[in-house]
mmCIF file of C-alpha atoms in Angstrom:
data_model
loop_
_atom_site.group_PDB
_atom_site.id
_atom_site.type_symbol
_atom_site.label_atom_id
_atom_site.label_comp_id
_atom_site.label_asym_id
_atom_site.label_seq_id
_atom_site.Cartn_x
_atom_site.Cartn_y
_atom_site.Cartn_z
ATOM 1 C CA MET A 1 0.000 0.000 0.000
ATOM 2 C CA LYS A 2 2.863 2.386 0.815
ATOM 3 C CA VAL A 3 4.415 1.737 -2.608
ATOM 4 C CA MET A 4 1.143 2.534 -4.381
ATOM 5 C CA TRP A 5 0.703 5.730 -2.354
ATOM 6 C CA LYS A 6 4.258 6.810 -3.155
ATOM 7 C CA ARG A 7 3.707 6.230 -6.886
ATOM 8 C CA PHE A 8 0.449 8.168 -6.711
ATOM 9 C CA MET A 9 2.139 11.091 -4.959
ATOM 10 C CA ASP A 10 5.047 10.973 -7.428
ATOM 11 C CA MET A 11 2.524 11.353 -10.257
ATOM 12 C CA VAL A 12 0.875 14.269 -8.438
ATOM 13 C CA ALA A 13 4.301 15.904 -8.091
ATOM 14 C CA VAL A 14 4.973 15.534 -11.830
ATOM 15 C CA VAL A 15 1.762 17.370 -12.730
ATOM 16 C CA LYS A 16 2.422 20.124 -10.179
ATOM 17 C CA GLU A 17 5.988 20.536 -11.440
ATOM 18 C CA LYS A 18 5.181 20.634 -15.150
ATOM 19 C CA ASP A 19 2.001 22.715 -15.196
ATOM 20 C CA PRO A 20 2.323 26.182 -13.651
ATOM 21 C CA ALA A 21 -1.478 26.577 -13.713
ATOM 22 C CA ILE A 22 -1.854 23.866 -11.061
ATOM 23 C CA ARG A 23 -1.827 25.386 -7.595
ATOM 24 C CA SER A 24 -2.898 22.502 -5.389
ATOM 25 C CA THR A 25 -3.139 18.736 -5.158
ATOM 26 C CA ILE A 26 -6.924 18.975 -5.439
ATOM 27 C CA GLU A 27 -6.532 20.621 -8.856
ATOM 28 C CA VAL A 28 -4.323 17.724 -9.975
ATOM 29 C CA LEU A 29 -7.189 15.354 -9.192
ATOM 30 C CA LEU A 30 -9.363 17.301 -11.658
ATOM 31 C CA TYR A 31 -6.787 16.968 -14.449
ATOM 32 C CA PRO A 32 -7.888 14.458 -17.150
ATOM 33 C CA SER A 33 -4.346 13.546 -18.190
ATOM 34 C CA PHE A 34 -3.498 12.601 -14.610
ATOM 35 C CA TRP A 35 -6.285 10.010 -14.657
ATOM 36 C CA ALA A 36 -5.428 8.875 -18.177
ATOM 37 C CA VAL A 37 -1.899 8.018 -17.023
ATOM 38 C CA ILE A 38 -3.117 6.273 -13.863
ATOM 39 C CA ASN A 39 -5.634 4.262 -15.878
ATOM 40 C CA HIS A 40 -2.920 3.381 -18.371
ATOM 41 C CA ARG A 41 -0.621 2.110 -15.625
ATOM 42 C CA VAL A 42 -3.396 -0.207 -14.380
ATOM 43 C CA ALA A 43 -4.358 -1.328 -17.901
ATOM 44 C CA HIS A 44 -0.706 -1.899 -18.843
ATOM 45 C CA ARG A 45 -0.151 -4.198 -15.855
ATOM 46 C CA LEU A 46 -3.189 -6.221 -16.846
ATOM 47 C CA TYR A 47 -1.995 -6.281 -20.459
ATOM 48 C CA GLN A 48 1.395 -7.620 -19.345
ATOM 49 C CA LYS A 49 -0.427 -10.392 -17.464
ATOM 50 C CA LYS A 50 -2.290 -11.233 -20.708
ATOM 51 C CA HIS A 51 -5.648 -9.945 -19.442
ATOM 52 C CA PHE A 52 -6.117 -8.204 -22.783
ATOM 53 C CA LEU A 53 -9.884 -7.715 -22.706
ATOM 54 C CA VAL A 54 -9.977 -6.165 -19.222
ATOM 55 C CA ALA A 55 -6.953 -3.986 -20.062
ATOM 56 C CA ARG A 56 -8.623 -2.776 -23.241
ATOM 57 C CA LEU A 57 -11.886 -2.133 -21.408
ATOM 58 C CA ILE A 58 -10.088 0.101 -18.891
ATOM 59 C CA SER A 59 -8.291 1.982 -21.670
ATOM 60 C CA GLN A 60 -11.534 2.553 -23.590
ATOM 61 C CA ILE A 61 -13.388 3.788 -20.507
ATOM 62 C CA SER A 62 -10.454 6.089 -19.780
ATOM 63 C CA ARG A 63 -10.562 7.357 -23.380
ATOM 64 C CA GLY A 64 -14.241 8.170 -23.009
ATOM 65 C CA LEU A 65 -13.698 10.027 -19.743
ATOM 66 C CA THR A 66 -10.493 11.894 -20.624
ATOM 67 C CA GLY A 67 -10.320 12.206 -24.420
ATOM 68 C CA ILE A 68 -6.863 10.594 -24.280
ATOM 69 C CA GLU A 69 -6.340 7.231 -25.971
ATOM 70 C CA ILE A 70 -3.408 5.169 -24.729
ATOM 71 C CA HIS A 71 -3.277 1.557 -25.833
ATOM 72 C CA PRO A 72 -2.618 -0.708 -22.825
ATOM 73 C CA GLY A 73 0.358 -2.248 -24.627
ATOM 74 C CA ALA A 74 2.250 1.071 -24.832
ATOM 75 C CA LYS A 75 5.307 1.279 -22.554
ATOM 76 C CA ILE A 76 5.602 4.582 -20.690
ATOM 77 C CA GLY A 77 8.419 5.664 -18.376
ATOM 78 C CA LYS A 78 8.381 7.728 -15.185
ATOM 79 C CA GLY A 79 7.652 11.432 -15.123
ATOM 80 C CA PHE A 80 5.341 11.241 -18.163
ATOM 81 C CA PHE A 81 3.028 14.239 -18.544
ATOM 82 C CA ILE A 82 0.314 15.198 -21.012
ATOM 83 C CA ASP A 83 -0.663 18.879 -20.935
ATOM 84 C CA HIS A 84 -4.182 19.693 -22.184
ATOM 85 C CA GLY A 85 -4.439 16.060 -23.268
ATOM 86 C CA MET A 86 -7.565 16.061 -25.436
ATOM 87 C CA GLY A 87 -7.006 14.134 -28.650
ATOM 88 C CA VAL A 88 -3.737 12.416 -27.704
ATOM 89 C CA VAL A 89 -3.368 8.953 -29.276
ATOM 90 C CA ILE A 90 -0.592 6.517 -28.293
ATOM 91 C CA GLY A 91 -0.387 3.208 -30.153
ATOM 92 C CA GLU A 92 0.170 -0.315 -28.873
ATOM 93 C CA THR A 93 3.889 -0.693 -29.620
ATOM 94 C CA ALA A 94 4.850 2.879 -28.681
ATOM 95 C CA GLU A 95 7.655 3.180 -26.142
ATOM 96 C CA ILE A 96 8.073 6.408 -24.198
ATOM 97 C CA GLY A 97 11.088 7.169 -22.017
ATOM 98 C CA ASN A 98 11.296 9.079 -18.742
ATOM 99 C CA ASN A 99 10.293 12.718 -18.273
ATOM 100 C CA VAL A 100 8.457 13.024 -21.591
ATOM 101 C CA MET A 101 5.885 15.766 -22.118
ATOM 102 C CA LEU A 102 3.168 15.721 -24.777
ATOM 103 C CA TYR A 103 0.684 18.452 -25.586
ATOM 104 C CA HIS A 104 -2.867 18.049 -26.874
ATOM 105 C CA GLY A 105 -3.543 16.361 -30.176
ATOM 106 C CA VAL A 106 -0.244 14.438 -30.351
ATOM 107 C CA THR A 107 -0.398 11.138 -32.225
ATOM 108 C CA LEU A 108 2.220 8.431 -31.739
ATOM 109 C CA GLY A 109 0.787 6.170 -34.392
ATOM 110 C CA GLY A 110 1.491 3.591 -37.046
ATOM 111 C CA THR A 111 1.569 3.835 -40.821
ATOM 112 C CA GLY A 112 -0.283 0.588 -41.454
ATOM 113 C CA LYS A 113 2.725 -0.939 -43.224
ATOM 114 C CA ASP A 114 4.578 -2.479 -40.298
ATOM 115 C CA LYS A 115 3.584 -5.726 -38.598
ATOM 116 C CA ILE A 116 5.444 -6.103 -35.263
ATOM 117 C CA LYS A 117 6.905 -2.777 -34.065
ATOM 118 C CA ARG A 118 4.467 -0.273 -35.547
ATOM 119 C CA HIS A 119 4.720 2.826 -33.379
ATOM 120 C CA PRO A 120 7.425 5.329 -32.352
ATOM 121 C CA THR A 121 10.032 4.990 -29.633
ATOM 122 C CA VAL A 122 10.575 8.256 -27.762
ATOM 123 C CA GLY A 123 13.731 8.812 -25.696
ATOM 124 C CA ASP A 124 14.055 10.521 -22.306
ATOM 125 C CA ASN A 125 13.418 14.232 -21.673
ATOM 126 C CA VAL A 126 11.492 14.807 -24.906
ATOM 127 C CA LEU A 127 8.871 17.495 -25.489
ATOM 128 C CA ILE A 128 6.379 17.026 -28.332
ATOM 129 C CA GLY A 129 4.241 20.060 -29.210
ATOM 130 C CA ALA A 130 0.516 20.258 -29.828
ATOM 131 C CA GLU A 131 -1.045 18.556 -32.860
ATOM 132 C CA THR A 132 2.202 16.809 -33.800
ATOM 133 C CA ILE A 133 1.995 13.539 -35.708
ATOM 134 C CA VAL A 134 4.775 10.974 -35.235
ATOM 135 C CA LEU A 135 4.238 7.849 -37.324
ATOM 136 C CA GLY A 136 5.883 4.468 -37.719
ATOM 137 C CA PRO A 137 8.573 2.508 -35.880
ATOM 138 C CA ILE A 138 10.915 5.490 -35.735
ATOM 139 C CA HIS A 139 13.108 6.780 -32.892
ATOM 140 C CA ILE A 140 12.959 10.224 -31.328
ATOM 141 C CA GLY A 141 16.278 10.865 -29.604
ATOM 142 C CA SER A 142 16.557 11.919 -25.964
ATOM 143 C CA ASN A 143 16.637 15.612 -25.026
ATOM 144 C CA THR A 144 14.735 16.549 -28.176
ATOM 145 C CA LYS A 145 11.950 19.067 -28.781
ATOM 146 C CA ILE A 146 9.461 18.749 -31.602
ATOM 147 C CA GLY A 147 7.481 21.876 -32.435
ATOM 148 C CA ALA A 148 3.712 22.092 -32.601
ATOM 149 C CA GLY A 149 2.038 20.885 -35.773
ATOM 150 C CA SER A 150 5.041 18.922 -36.992
ATOM 151 C CA VAL A 151 4.833 15.715 -38.982
ATOM 152 C CA VAL A 152 7.620 13.269 -38.122
ATOM 153 C CA LEU A 153 8.137 10.273 -40.395
ATOM 154 C CA GLU A 154 11.833 9.571 -39.822
ATOM 155 C CA ASP A 155 14.237 9.197 -36.896
ATOM 156 C CA ILE A 156 15.138 12.402 -35.054
ATOM 157 C CA PRO A 157 18.618 12.590 -33.481
ATOM 158 C CA GLU A 158 19.297 13.404 -29.826
ATOM 159 C CA GLY A 159 19.493 16.943 -28.504
ATOM 160 C CA VAL A 160 17.815 18.793 -31.371
ATOM 161 C CA THR A 161 14.730 20.854 -32.015
ATOM 162 C CA ALA A 162 12.717 19.807 -35.056
ATOM 163 C CA VAL A 163 9.726 21.597 -36.601
ATOM 164 C CA GLY A 164 7.561 21.502 -39.686
ATOM 165 C CA SER A 165 5.960 19.120 -42.109
ATOM 166 C CA PRO A 166 8.057 17.180 -42.760
ATOM 167 C CA ALA A 167 10.008 17.866 -39.578
ATOM 168 C CA MET A 168 13.376 19.553 -40.094
ATOM 169 C CA VAL A 169 16.078 20.123 -37.482
ATOM 170 C CA VAL A 170 16.357 23.850 -36.677
ATOM 171 C CA ARG A 171 18.445 23.706 -33.483
ATOM 172 C CA ARG A 172 21.316 21.487 -32.500
ATOM 173 C CA ASN A 173 23.011 21.625 -29.090
ATOM 174 C CA GLY A 174 21.051 24.821 -28.385
ATOM 175 C CA THR A 175 22.317 26.646 -31.484
ATOM 176 C CA ARG A 176 19.997 27.731 -34.287
ATOM 177 C CA ILE A 177 20.853 26.188 -37.664
ATOM 178 C CA ALA A 178 19.374 26.280 -41.158
ATOM 179 C CA PRO A 179 16.491 23.797 -41.493
ATOM 180 C CA THR A 180 18.113 20.432 -42.153
ATOM 181 C CA PRO A 181 16.571 16.994 -42.717
ATOM 182 C CA PRO A 182 17.105 14.770 -39.649
ATOM 183 C CA SER A 183 18.619 12.047 -41.822
ATOM 184 C CA VAL A 184 21.683 14.254 -42.461
ATOM 185 C CA PHE A 185 22.634 14.100 -38.786
ATOM 186 C CA LEU A 186 21.908 10.412 -38.509
ATOM 187 C CA GLN A 187 24.011 9.602 -41.617
ATOM 188 C CA ASN A 188 26.906 11.577 -40.189
ATOM 189 C CA LYS A 189 26.571 9.786 -36.857
ATOM 190 C CA LYS A 190 26.597 6.380 -38.538
ATOM 191 C CA LYS A 191 29.747 7.278 -40.511
ATOM 192 C CA VAL A 192 31.590 8.250 -37.311
ATOM 193 C CA VAL A 193 30.766 4.987 -35.530
#
């Protein structure tokens, strides 16, 4: 019971830390994304134990109550936060690292072409802006920001800011650069290795 209470309070702390509009714990309890994440944690445990129907039922009820759809198979790390969560969709094989923040309308979806790993993998300390679409079994590097309204269809390297449709890297290591396709950085990285 103490472990569950600690996890609950840790989740409350995440919301209070990441949303300056929240002034009290009571306000956190009114936050739909808070409940969407709690419901996902429960559904995910059931999914891992192969209780697929019950897990899916919980996720669908949560979707109806919060407007946030997280498949129970999605793997989500600690410190995850959805701000203004309405319209967020996270697919079954999505993997999300620690301290990731999503805004409303973000889709971590599939393209319909892939069979096993169909959804994105998002590293640690990533921010994904409102109405951004990230599709396919691609990787979003840690410490990355993706601007609102972007469409991401290819891997994004670590430590960059990417914006646009298709997403282009516009900052690297905190320095503004000319818009560059993400693949340029990934090709260079592969050549160095």
